[in-house]
Amino acid sequence: QQNLDAEDKIKVVASFSPLYDFARHIGGNRSDVIAMVPIGAEPHDWEPTVQQVQDMLSSDVFVFNGAGIDRWAEKVDTKIKVNASQGLQLLVDSAGQPDPHTWLDPIMAKHQVELIRDGMIQADPQNTDYYTQNAKNYLVQIDSLDKNIIDGLSNCKTHDFIAFHKAFSYFSNRYNLTQHSLLGEDPEGEIPPQTLQQMIDLAKQNGIHIIYSEELLDPRLANVVASSIPDGKNEVLSPIEGLKPDEQKAGWGYIEKMNMNLKNLREGLQCQ
């Protein structure tokens, strides 16, 4: 592979972690990909600086998730803009708000990868074959992830789990699990004391021993529930909304995080 000068690469800006990872795999060495939401930040309530808006405006391709998680992105008008939720069947909550956590269902993630690929091809049509092949290779990896999850969750004692925020609805629908959560779809909310008590009762009734927290948020409340149930402990179940700095250094991305989730879920669901 030749090393290209910066001016020969397309500039791709992605709103946050999973989309950045998808774009990196498709763009390979023909693209310069940057993530807007910094590593370790939670995207739900994040807002860009003036400089970052300039970055988006000067991009060849701008990728955002849509469905309400990166609202700031909806207002930015760029040359080629990929709304990665377009064409997906979105779940809607009781207040009529869409659930944005589409990427946690690998089959939906594949659709997002295809949309990003098409955006890059539109920006740089002479390298269509390159982006098509990279996307194809990455889609094969996502297919094998999906198969791993199906196999890994095929023989479990329980199908119920308690997540920190309600990020796993698409994932649960795909793999026939039942998600309960301490918080709604926004992880920055407040957890009322009665919810904590409900979750403690639910865990006891269902023989749940693991309460899941998230890597970017304070685990104290998950610990409160875990310490109130028999053999209770706390593990991470990541909504993959960002990476920890050490994970980024280790070159982790979407697939590694999903495999970590599978490992931790298998423990909580008591799978064989």
PDB file of C-alpha atoms in Angstrom:
ATOM      1  CA  GLN A   1       0.000   0.000   0.000  1.00  0.00           C
ATOM      2  CA  GLN A   2       1.361   3.390  -0.906  1.00  0.00           C
ATOM      3  CA  ASN A   3       1.501   6.038   1.779  1.00  0.00           C
ATOM      4  CA  LEU A   4      -0.655   8.923   0.656  1.00  0.00           C
ATOM      5  CA  ASP A   5      -0.080  12.570   1.431  1.00  0.00           C
ATOM      6  CA  ALA A   6      -2.739  14.205   3.571  1.00  0.00           C
ATOM      7  CA  GLU A   7      -4.164  16.089   0.575  1.00  0.00           C
ATOM      8  CA  ASP A   8      -4.767  12.821  -1.268  1.00  0.00           C
ATOM      9  CA  LYS A   9      -6.840  11.363   1.564  1.00  0.00           C
ATOM     10  CA  ILE A  10     -10.484  12.088   2.152  1.00  0.00           C
ATOM     11  CA  LYS A  11     -11.251  13.794   5.450  1.00  0.00           C
ATOM     12  CA  VAL A  12     -13.901  11.887   7.375  1.00  0.00           C
ATOM     13  CA  VAL A  13     -15.418  13.183  10.604  1.00  0.00           C
ATOM     14  CA  ALA A  14     -17.514  10.789  12.706  1.00  0.00           C
ATOM     15  CA  SER A  15     -19.593  11.918  15.638  1.00  0.00           C
ATOM     16  CA  PHE A  16     -18.521   9.310  18.237  1.00  0.00           C
ATOM     17  CA  SER A  17     -16.775   6.022  18.971  1.00  0.00           C
ATOM     18  CA  PRO A  18     -18.537   3.189  17.060  1.00  0.00           C
ATOM     19  CA  LEU A  19     -19.018   5.266  13.903  1.00  0.00           C
ATOM     20  CA  TYR A  20     -15.387   6.387  14.082  1.00  0.00           C
ATOM     21  CA  ASP A  21     -14.340   2.742  14.249  1.00  0.00           C
ATOM     22  CA  PHE A  22     -16.572   1.733  11.321  1.00  0.00           C
ATOM     23  CA  ALA A  23     -15.223   4.635   9.239  1.00  0.00           C
ATOM     24  CA  ARG A  24     -11.599   3.757  10.074  1.00  0.00           C
ATOM     25  CA  HIS A  25     -12.064   0.202   8.823  1.00  0.00           C
ATOM     26  CA  ILE A  26     -13.698   1.303   5.570  1.00  0.00           C
ATOM     27  CA  GLY A  27     -11.457   4.298   4.841  1.00  0.00           C
ATOM     28  CA  GLY A  28      -8.191   2.454   5.503  1.00  0.00           C
ATOM     29  CA  ASN A  29      -5.139   4.440   4.411  1.00  0.00           C
ATOM     30  CA  ARG A  30      -7.111   6.476   1.880  1.00  0.00           C
ATOM     31  CA  SER A  31      -8.848   8.472   4.597  1.00  0.00           C
ATOM     32  CA  ASP A  32      -8.101  10.612   7.569  1.00  0.00           C
ATOM     33  CA  VAL A  33     -10.783   9.830  10.170  1.00  0.00           C
ATOM     34  CA  ILE A  34     -11.411  11.851  13.308  1.00  0.00           C
ATOM     35  CA  ALA A  35     -13.990  11.431  16.064  1.00  0.00           C
ATOM     36  CA  MET A  36     -15.783  14.514  17.364  1.00  0.00           C
ATOM     37  CA  VAL A  37     -16.654  13.306  20.863  1.00  0.00           C
ATOM     38  CA  PRO A  38     -13.279  12.830  22.593  1.00  0.00           C
ATOM     39  CA  ILE A  39     -12.141   9.416  23.874  1.00  0.00           C
ATOM     40  CA  GLY A  40     -13.653   8.780  27.301  1.00  0.00           C
ATOM     41  CA  ALA A  41     -16.482  11.324  26.942  1.00  0.00           C
ATOM     42  CA  GLU A  42     -20.142  10.320  27.040  1.00  0.00           C
ATOM     43  CA  PRO A  43     -21.876  11.442  23.769  1.00  0.00           C
ATOM     44  CA  HIS A  44     -25.447  11.917  25.021  1.00  0.00           C
ATOM     45  CA  ASP A  45     -24.986  15.472  26.344  1.00  0.00           C
ATOM     46  CA  TRP A  46     -21.850  16.516  24.494  1.00  0.00           C
ATOM     47  CA  GLU A  47     -21.646  19.742  22.453  1.00  0.00           C
ATOM     48  CA  PRO A  48     -18.941  20.681  19.893  1.00  0.00           C
ATOM     49  CA  THR A  49     -16.650  23.721  20.127  1.00  0.00           C
ATOM     50  CA  VAL A  50     -16.495  26.330  17.347  1.00  0.00           C
ATOM     51  CA  GLN A  51     -13.211  24.752  16.148  1.00  0.00           C
ATOM     52  CA  GLN A  52     -14.860  21.319  15.977  1.00  0.00           C
ATOM     53  CA  VAL A  53     -17.770  22.703  13.960  1.00  0.00           C
ATOM     54  CA  GLN A  54     -15.131  24.063  11.532  1.00  0.00           C
ATOM     55  CA  ASP A  55     -13.641  20.542  11.345  1.00  0.00           C
ATOM     56  CA  MET A  56     -17.017  19.117  10.442  1.00  0.00           C
ATOM     57  CA  LEU A  57     -17.667  21.789   7.826  1.00  0.00           C
ATOM     58  CA  SER A  58     -14.322  21.125   6.134  1.00  0.00           C
ATOM     59  CA  SER A  59     -14.857  17.348   6.021  1.00  0.00           C
ATOM     60  CA  ASP A  60     -15.399  15.387   2.804  1.00  0.00           C
ATOM     61  CA  VAL A  61     -17.714  13.004   4.667  1.00  0.00           C
ATOM     62  CA  PHE A  62     -19.477  13.654   7.956  1.00  0.00           C
ATOM     63  CA  VAL A  63     -20.987  10.639   9.726  1.00  0.00           C
ATOM     64  CA  PHE A  64     -23.451  10.902  12.591  1.00  0.00           C
ATOM     65  CA  ASN A  65     -25.727   8.380  14.252  1.00  0.00           C
ATOM     66  CA  GLY A  66     -28.994  10.308  14.304  1.00  0.00           C
ATOM     67  CA  ALA A  67     -32.012   9.164  16.354  1.00  0.00           C
ATOM     68  CA  GLY A  68     -31.295  11.856  18.943  1.00  0.00           C
ATOM     69  CA  ILE A  69     -27.948  10.850  20.472  1.00  0.00           C
ATOM     70  CA  ASP A  70     -25.865  13.425  18.548  1.00  0.00           C
ATOM     71  CA  ARG A  71     -28.459  16.178  18.092  1.00  0.00           C
ATOM     72  CA  TRP A  72     -25.788  18.836  17.498  1.00  0.00           C
ATOM     73  CA  ALA A  73     -24.833  16.949  14.319  1.00  0.00           C
ATOM     74  CA  GLU A  74     -28.280  17.241  12.813  1.00  0.00           C
ATOM     75  CA  LYS A  75     -27.815  21.027  12.544  1.00  0.00           C
ATOM     76  CA  VAL A  76     -24.431  20.927  10.770  1.00  0.00           C
ATOM     77  CA  ASP A  77     -24.636  21.275   7.004  1.00  0.00           C
ATOM     78  CA  THR A  78     -21.726  19.516   5.311  1.00  0.00           C
ATOM     79  CA  LYS A  79     -20.837  18.371   1.793  1.00  0.00           C
ATOM     80  CA  ILE A  80     -21.636  14.695   2.284  1.00  0.00           C
ATOM     81  CA  LYS A  81     -23.556  13.833   5.395  1.00  0.00           C
ATOM     82  CA  VAL A  82     -24.284  10.250   6.411  1.00  0.00           C
ATOM     83  CA  ASN A  83     -27.115   9.691   8.869  1.00  0.00           C
ATOM     84  CA  ALA A  84     -26.224   6.171  10.013  1.00  0.00           C
ATOM     85  CA  SER A  85     -29.735   5.422  11.345  1.00  0.00           C
ATOM     86  CA  GLN A  86     -31.372   6.099   8.008  1.00  0.00           C
ATOM     87  CA  GLY A  87     -33.555   3.204   6.872  1.00  0.00           C
ATOM     88  CA  LEU A  88     -33.378   1.386  10.226  1.00  0.00           C
ATOM     89  CA  GLN A  89     -36.534   0.389  12.068  1.00  0.00           C
ATOM     90  CA  LEU A  90     -36.155   2.484  15.243  1.00  0.00           C
ATOM     91  CA  LEU A  91     -37.741   1.695  18.596  1.00  0.00           C
ATOM     92  CA  VAL A  92     -39.605   4.568  20.233  1.00  0.00           C
ATOM     93  CA  ASP A  93     -40.032   5.168  23.976  1.00  0.00           C
ATOM     94  CA  SER A  94     -43.220   6.121  25.809  1.00  0.00           C
ATOM     95  CA  ALA A  95     -42.476   9.830  25.226  1.00  0.00           C
ATOM     96  CA  GLY A  96     -42.178   9.226  21.467  1.00  0.00           C
ATOM     97  CA  GLN A  97     -38.372   9.620  21.421  1.00  0.00           C
ATOM     98  CA  PRO A  98     -36.374   7.200  19.230  1.00  0.00           C
ATOM     99  CA  ASP A  99     -33.866   4.853  20.856  1.00  0.00           C
ATOM    100  CA  PRO A 100     -30.491   5.709  19.267  1.00  0.00           C
ATOM    101  CA  HIS A 101     -28.460   2.623  20.354  1.00  0.00           C
ATOM    102  CA  THR A 102     -28.695   0.893  16.971  1.00  0.00           C
ATOM    103  CA  TRP A 103     -24.999  -0.065  16.718  1.00  0.00           C
ATOM    104  CA  LEU A 104     -25.330  -2.542  19.610  1.00  0.00           C
ATOM    105  CA  ASP A 105     -27.263  -4.844  17.268  1.00  0.00           C
ATOM    106  CA  PRO A 106     -24.568  -6.180  14.898  1.00  0.00           C
ATOM    107  CA  ILE A 107     -27.075  -6.622  12.060  1.00  0.00           C
ATOM    108  CA  MET A 108     -28.014  -2.936  12.337  1.00  0.00           C
ATOM    109  CA  ALA A 109     -24.309  -2.085  12.609  1.00  0.00           C
ATOM    110  CA  LYS A 110     -23.777  -3.774   9.221  1.00  0.00           C
ATOM    111  CA  HIS A 111     -26.335  -1.424   7.679  1.00  0.00           C
ATOM    112  CA  GLN A 112     -24.483   1.520   9.248  1.00  0.00           C
ATOM    113  CA  VAL A 113     -21.191   0.290   7.769  1.00  0.00           C
ATOM    114  CA  GLU A 114     -22.819   0.114   4.315  1.00  0.00           C
ATOM    115  CA  LEU A 115     -24.129   3.682   4.602  1.00  0.00           C
ATOM    116  CA  ILE A 116     -20.660   4.949   5.601  1.00  0.00           C
ATOM    117  CA  ARG A 117     -19.081   3.026   2.711  1.00  0.00           C
ATOM    118  CA  ASP A 118     -21.536   4.653   0.278  1.00  0.00           C
ATOM    119  CA  GLY A 119     -20.690   8.114   1.671  1.00  0.00           C
ATOM    120  CA  MET A 120     -16.972   7.520   1.109  1.00  0.00           C
ATOM    121  CA  ILE A 121     -17.585   6.245  -2.423  1.00  0.00           C
ATOM    122  CA  GLN A 122     -19.627   9.367  -3.142  1.00  0.00           C
ATOM    123  CA  ALA A 123     -16.720  11.531  -1.887  1.00  0.00           C
ATOM    124  CA  ASP A 124     -14.007   9.597  -3.729  1.00  0.00           C
ATOM    125  CA  PRO A 125     -15.579   7.599  -6.587  1.00  0.00           C
ATOM    126  CA  GLN A 126     -12.276   6.656  -8.214  1.00  0.00           C
ATOM    127  CA  ASN A 127     -11.470   4.482  -5.185  1.00  0.00           C
ATOM    128  CA  THR A 128     -14.838   2.719  -5.110  1.00  0.00           C
ATOM    129  CA  ASP A 129     -13.269  -0.751  -5.224  1.00  0.00           C
ATOM    130  CA  TYR A 130     -10.997   0.022  -2.279  1.00  0.00           C
ATOM    131  CA  TYR A 131     -13.844   1.142   0.015  1.00  0.00           C
ATOM    132  CA  THR A 132     -16.078  -1.691  -1.179  1.00  0.00           C
ATOM    133  CA  GLN A 133     -13.448  -4.313  -0.400  1.00  0.00           C
ATOM    134  CA  ASN A 134     -12.600  -2.840   3.031  1.00  0.00           C
ATOM    135  CA  ALA A 135     -16.280  -2.713   3.949  1.00  0.00           C
ATOM    136  CA  LYS A 136     -16.731  -6.295   2.758  1.00  0.00           C
ATOM    137  CA  ASN A 137     -13.836  -7.492   4.938  1.00  0.00           C
ATOM    138  CA  TYR A 138     -15.224  -5.670   7.963  1.00  0.00           C
ATOM    139  CA  LEU A 139     -18.767  -6.974   7.392  1.00  0.00           C
ATOM    140  CA  VAL A 140     -17.336 -10.512   7.488  1.00  0.00           C
ATOM    141  CA  GLN A 141     -15.915  -9.714  10.950  1.00  0.00           C
ATOM    142  CA  ILE A 142     -19.307  -8.417  12.105  1.00  0.00           C
ATOM    143  CA  ASP A 143     -20.994 -11.575  10.785  1.00  0.00           C
ATOM    144  CA  SER A 144     -18.634 -13.719  12.799  1.00  0.00           C
ATOM    145  CA  LEU A 145     -19.286 -11.526  15.873  1.00  0.00           C
ATOM    146  CA  ASP A 146     -23.028 -12.125  15.403  1.00  0.00           C
ATOM    147  CA  LYS A 147     -22.420 -15.872  15.172  1.00  0.00           C
ATOM    148  CA  ASN A 148     -20.249 -15.781  18.333  1.00  0.00           C
ATOM    149  CA  ILE A 149     -23.030 -14.033  20.221  1.00  0.00           C
ATOM    150  CA  ILE A 150     -25.682 -16.513  19.023  1.00  0.00           C
ATOM    151  CA  ASP A 151     -23.457 -19.446  20.030  1.00  0.00           C
ATOM    152  CA  GLY A 152     -22.353 -17.832  23.279  1.00  0.00           C
ATOM    153  CA  LEU A 153     -25.906 -17.118  24.455  1.00  0.00           C
ATOM    154  CA  SER A 154     -27.459 -20.364  23.231  1.00  0.00           C
ATOM    155  CA  ASN A 155     -27.422 -22.188  26.567  1.00  0.00           C
ATOM    156  CA  CYS A 156     -28.001 -19.831  29.486  1.00  0.00           C
ATOM    157  CA  LYS A 157     -29.780 -20.222  32.789  1.00  0.00           C
ATOM    158  CA  THR A 158     -31.558 -16.865  32.575  1.00  0.00           C
ATOM    159  CA  HIS A 159     -32.417 -14.311  29.882  1.00  0.00           C
ATOM    160  CA  ASP A 160     -32.795 -11.342  32.237  1.00  0.00           C
ATOM    161  CA  PHE A 161     -30.045  -8.832  32.907  1.00  0.00           C
ATOM    162  CA  ILE A 162     -29.823  -5.432  34.589  1.00  0.00           C
ATOM    163  CA  ALA A 163     -27.997  -2.779  32.542  1.00  0.00           C
ATOM    164  CA  PHE A 164     -26.972   0.650  33.786  1.00  0.00           C
ATOM    165  CA  HIS A 165     -28.923   2.596  31.166  1.00  0.00           C
ATOM    166  CA  LYS A 166     -31.463   1.397  28.668  1.00  0.00           C
ATOM    167  CA  ALA A 167     -29.012   0.967  25.793  1.00  0.00           C
ATOM    168  CA  PHE A 168     -29.536  -2.709  24.976  1.00  0.00           C
ATOM    169  CA  SER A 169     -33.070  -2.856  23.544  1.00  0.00           C
ATOM    170  CA  TYR A 170     -31.986  -3.598  19.949  1.00  0.00           C
ATOM    171  CA  PHE A 171     -29.384  -6.062  21.214  1.00  0.00           C
ATOM    172  CA  SER A 172     -31.949  -7.807  23.446  1.00  0.00           C
ATOM    173  CA  ASN A 173     -34.494  -8.017  20.633  1.00  0.00           C
ATOM    174  CA  ARG A 174     -31.893  -9.548  18.332  1.00  0.00           C
ATOM    175  CA  TYR A 175     -30.745 -12.224  20.819  1.00  0.00           C
ATOM    176  CA  ASN A 176     -33.983 -12.857  22.764  1.00  0.00           C
ATOM    177  CA  LEU A 177     -32.884 -11.356  26.068  1.00  0.00           C
ATOM    178  CA  THR A 178     -34.834  -9.264  28.567  1.00  0.00           C
ATOM    179  CA  GLN A 179     -33.184  -5.995  29.538  1.00  0.00           C
ATOM    180  CA  HIS A 180     -33.927  -4.198  32.796  1.00  0.00           C
ATOM    181  CA  SER A 181     -32.127  -0.948  33.547  1.00  0.00           C
ATOM    182  CA  LEU A 182     -31.379   1.434  36.408  1.00  0.00           C
ATOM    183  CA  LEU A 183     -31.810   4.415  34.064  1.00  0.00           C
ATOM    184  CA  GLY A 184     -33.722   5.248  30.896  1.00  0.00           C
ATOM    185  CA  GLU A 185     -32.127   5.902  27.498  1.00  0.00           C
ATOM    186  CA  ASP A 186     -30.031   8.843  28.736  1.00  0.00           C
ATOM    187  CA  PRO A 187     -27.290   7.654  31.134  1.00  0.00           C
ATOM    188  CA  GLU A 188     -26.921  11.102  32.710  1.00  0.00           C
ATOM    189  CA  GLY A 189     -30.333  10.963  34.438  1.00  0.00           C
ATOM    190  CA  GLU A 190     -31.146  10.519  38.117  1.00  0.00           C
ATOM    191  CA  ILE A 191     -32.007   7.102  39.532  1.00  0.00           C
ATOM    192  CA  PRO A 192     -34.978   7.348  41.934  1.00  0.00           C
ATOM    193  CA  PRO A 193     -34.608   5.321  45.168  1.00  0.00           C
ATOM    194  CA  GLN A 194     -37.703   3.249  44.319  1.00  0.00           C
ATOM    195  CA  THR A 195     -36.005   2.121  41.070  1.00  0.00           C
ATOM    196  CA  LEU A 196     -33.003   0.919  43.064  1.00  0.00           C
ATOM    197  CA  GLN A 197     -35.338  -1.051  45.333  1.00  0.00           C
ATOM    198  CA  GLN A 198     -37.242  -2.496  42.332  1.00  0.00           C
ATOM    199  CA  MET A 199     -33.970  -3.648  40.774  1.00  0.00           C
ATOM    200  CA  ILE A 200     -32.814  -5.250  44.037  1.00  0.00           C
ATOM    201  CA  ASP A 201     -36.141  -7.122  44.271  1.00  0.00           C
ATOM    202  CA  LEU A 202     -36.012  -8.106  40.596  1.00  0.00           C
ATOM    203  CA  ALA A 203     -32.459  -9.425  40.959  1.00  0.00           C
ATOM    204  CA  LYS A 204     -33.436 -11.502  43.998  1.00  0.00           C
ATOM    205  CA  GLN A 205     -36.539 -12.922  42.288  1.00  0.00           C
ATOM    206  CA  ASN A 206     -34.649 -13.836  39.109  1.00  0.00           C
ATOM    207  CA  GLY A 207     -31.483 -15.139  40.751  1.00  0.00           C
ATOM    208  CA  ILE A 208     -29.441 -12.328  39.151  1.00  0.00           C
ATOM    209  CA  HIS A 209     -26.006 -11.914  40.737  1.00  0.00           C
ATOM    210  CA  ILE A 210     -24.351  -9.415  38.409  1.00  0.00           C
ATOM    211  CA  ILE A 211     -25.378  -5.778  38.032  1.00  0.00           C
ATOM    212  CA  TYR A 212     -23.850  -4.075  35.016  1.00  0.00           C
ATOM    213  CA  SER A 213     -22.241  -0.651  35.084  1.00  0.00           C
ATOM    214  CA  GLU A 214     -20.540   1.353  32.311  1.00  0.00           C
ATOM    215  CA  GLU A 215     -16.919   2.295  31.775  1.00  0.00           C
ATOM    216  CA  LEU A 216     -17.583   6.036  31.336  1.00  0.00           C
ATOM    217  CA  LEU A 217     -19.913   6.540  34.292  1.00  0.00           C
ATOM    218  CA  ASP A 218     -19.654   6.319  38.065  1.00  0.00           C
ATOM    219  CA  PRO A 219     -20.450   2.710  39.127  1.00  0.00           C
ATOM    220  CA  ARG A 220     -21.571   3.657  42.663  1.00  0.00           C
ATOM    221  CA  LEU A 221     -25.298   3.111  42.109  1.00  0.00           C
ATOM    222  CA  ALA A 222     -24.725  -0.213  40.352  1.00  0.00           C
ATOM    223  CA  ASN A 223     -22.594  -1.135  43.372  1.00  0.00           C
ATOM    224  CA  VAL A 224     -25.435  -0.221  45.745  1.00  0.00           C
ATOM    225  CA  VAL A 225     -27.685  -2.747  44.003  1.00  0.00           C
ATOM    226  CA  ALA A 226     -24.926  -5.368  43.741  1.00  0.00           C
ATOM    227  CA  SER A 227     -24.124  -5.117  47.436  1.00  0.00           C
ATOM    228  CA  SER A 228     -27.812  -5.637  48.337  1.00  0.00           C
ATOM    229  CA  ILE A 229     -28.252  -8.994  46.557  1.00  0.00           C
ATOM    230  CA  PRO A 230     -26.862 -12.450  47.349  1.00  0.00           C
ATOM    231  CA  ASP A 231     -23.380 -12.991  45.810  1.00  0.00           C
ATOM    232  CA  GLY A 232     -23.839  -9.653  44.062  1.00  0.00           C
ATOM    233  CA  LYS A 233     -21.083  -8.134  41.972  1.00  0.00           C
ATOM    234  CA  ASN A 234     -20.580  -5.459  39.398  1.00  0.00           C
ATOM    235  CA  GLU A 235     -19.304  -6.029  35.835  1.00  0.00           C
ATOM    236  CA  VAL A 236     -19.083  -3.706  32.831  1.00  0.00           C
ATOM    237  CA  LEU A 237     -21.616  -3.978  30.015  1.00  0.00           C
ATOM    238  CA  SER A 238     -20.532  -1.331  27.562  1.00  0.00           C
ATOM    239  CA  PRO A 239     -22.931   0.654  25.369  1.00  0.00           C
ATOM    240  CA  ILE A 240     -19.750   1.356  23.331  1.00  0.00           C
ATOM    241  CA  GLU A 241     -20.405   5.082  23.406  1.00  0.00           C
ATOM    242  CA  GLY A 242     -16.704   5.729  24.007  1.00  0.00           C
ATOM    243  CA  LEU A 243     -13.448   3.949  24.807  1.00  0.00           C
ATOM    244  CA  LYS A 244     -11.276   4.201  27.876  1.00  0.00           C
ATOM    245  CA  PRO A 245      -7.839   5.637  27.032  1.00  0.00           C
ATOM    246  CA  ASP A 246      -6.101   2.294  27.727  1.00  0.00           C
ATOM    247  CA  GLU A 247      -8.524   0.489  25.381  1.00  0.00           C
ATOM    248  CA  GLN A 248      -7.808   3.015  22.677  1.00  0.00           C
ATOM    249  CA  LYS A 249      -4.046   2.548  23.181  1.00  0.00           C
ATOM    250  CA  ALA A 250      -4.523  -1.209  22.836  1.00  0.00           C
ATOM    251  CA  GLY A 251      -6.211  -0.627  19.459  1.00  0.00           C
ATOM    252  CA  TRP A 252      -9.629  -1.760  20.669  1.00  0.00           C
ATOM    253  CA  GLY A 253     -12.729  -0.969  18.671  1.00  0.00           C
ATOM    254  CA  TYR A 254     -16.322  -2.061  18.243  1.00  0.00           C
ATOM    255  CA  ILE A 255     -15.649  -5.790  17.796  1.00  0.00           C
ATOM    256  CA  GLU A 256     -13.322  -6.078  20.807  1.00  0.00           C
ATOM    257  CA  LYS A 257     -15.820  -4.215  22.998  1.00  0.00           C
ATOM    258  CA  MET A 258     -18.711  -6.397  21.806  1.00  0.00           C
ATOM    259  CA  ASN A 259     -16.689  -9.527  22.588  1.00  0.00           C
ATOM    260  CA  MET A 260     -15.973  -8.156  26.071  1.00  0.00           C
ATOM    261  CA  ASN A 261     -19.723  -7.561  26.498  1.00  0.00           C
ATOM    262  CA  LEU A 262     -20.439 -11.134  25.410  1.00  0.00           C
ATOM    263  CA  LYS A 263     -17.946 -12.522  27.934  1.00  0.00           C
ATOM    264  CA  ASN A 264     -19.441 -10.444  30.791  1.00  0.00           C
ATOM    265  CA  LEU A 265     -23.029 -11.226  29.746  1.00  0.00           C
ATOM    266  CA  ARG A 266     -22.309 -14.958  29.631  1.00  0.00           C
ATOM    267  CA  GLU A 267     -21.230 -14.720  33.253  1.00  0.00           C
ATOM    268  CA  GLY A 268     -24.337 -12.776  34.288  1.00  0.00           C
ATOM    269  CA  LEU A 269     -26.762 -15.009  32.350  1.00  0.00           C
ATOM    270  CA  GLN A 270     -24.978 -18.116  33.647  1.00  0.00           C
ATOM    271  CA  CYS A 271     -24.359 -19.558  30.209  1.00  0.00           C
ATOM    272  CA  GLN A 272     -22.788 -22.948  29.566  1.00  0.00           C
TER     273      GLN A 272
END
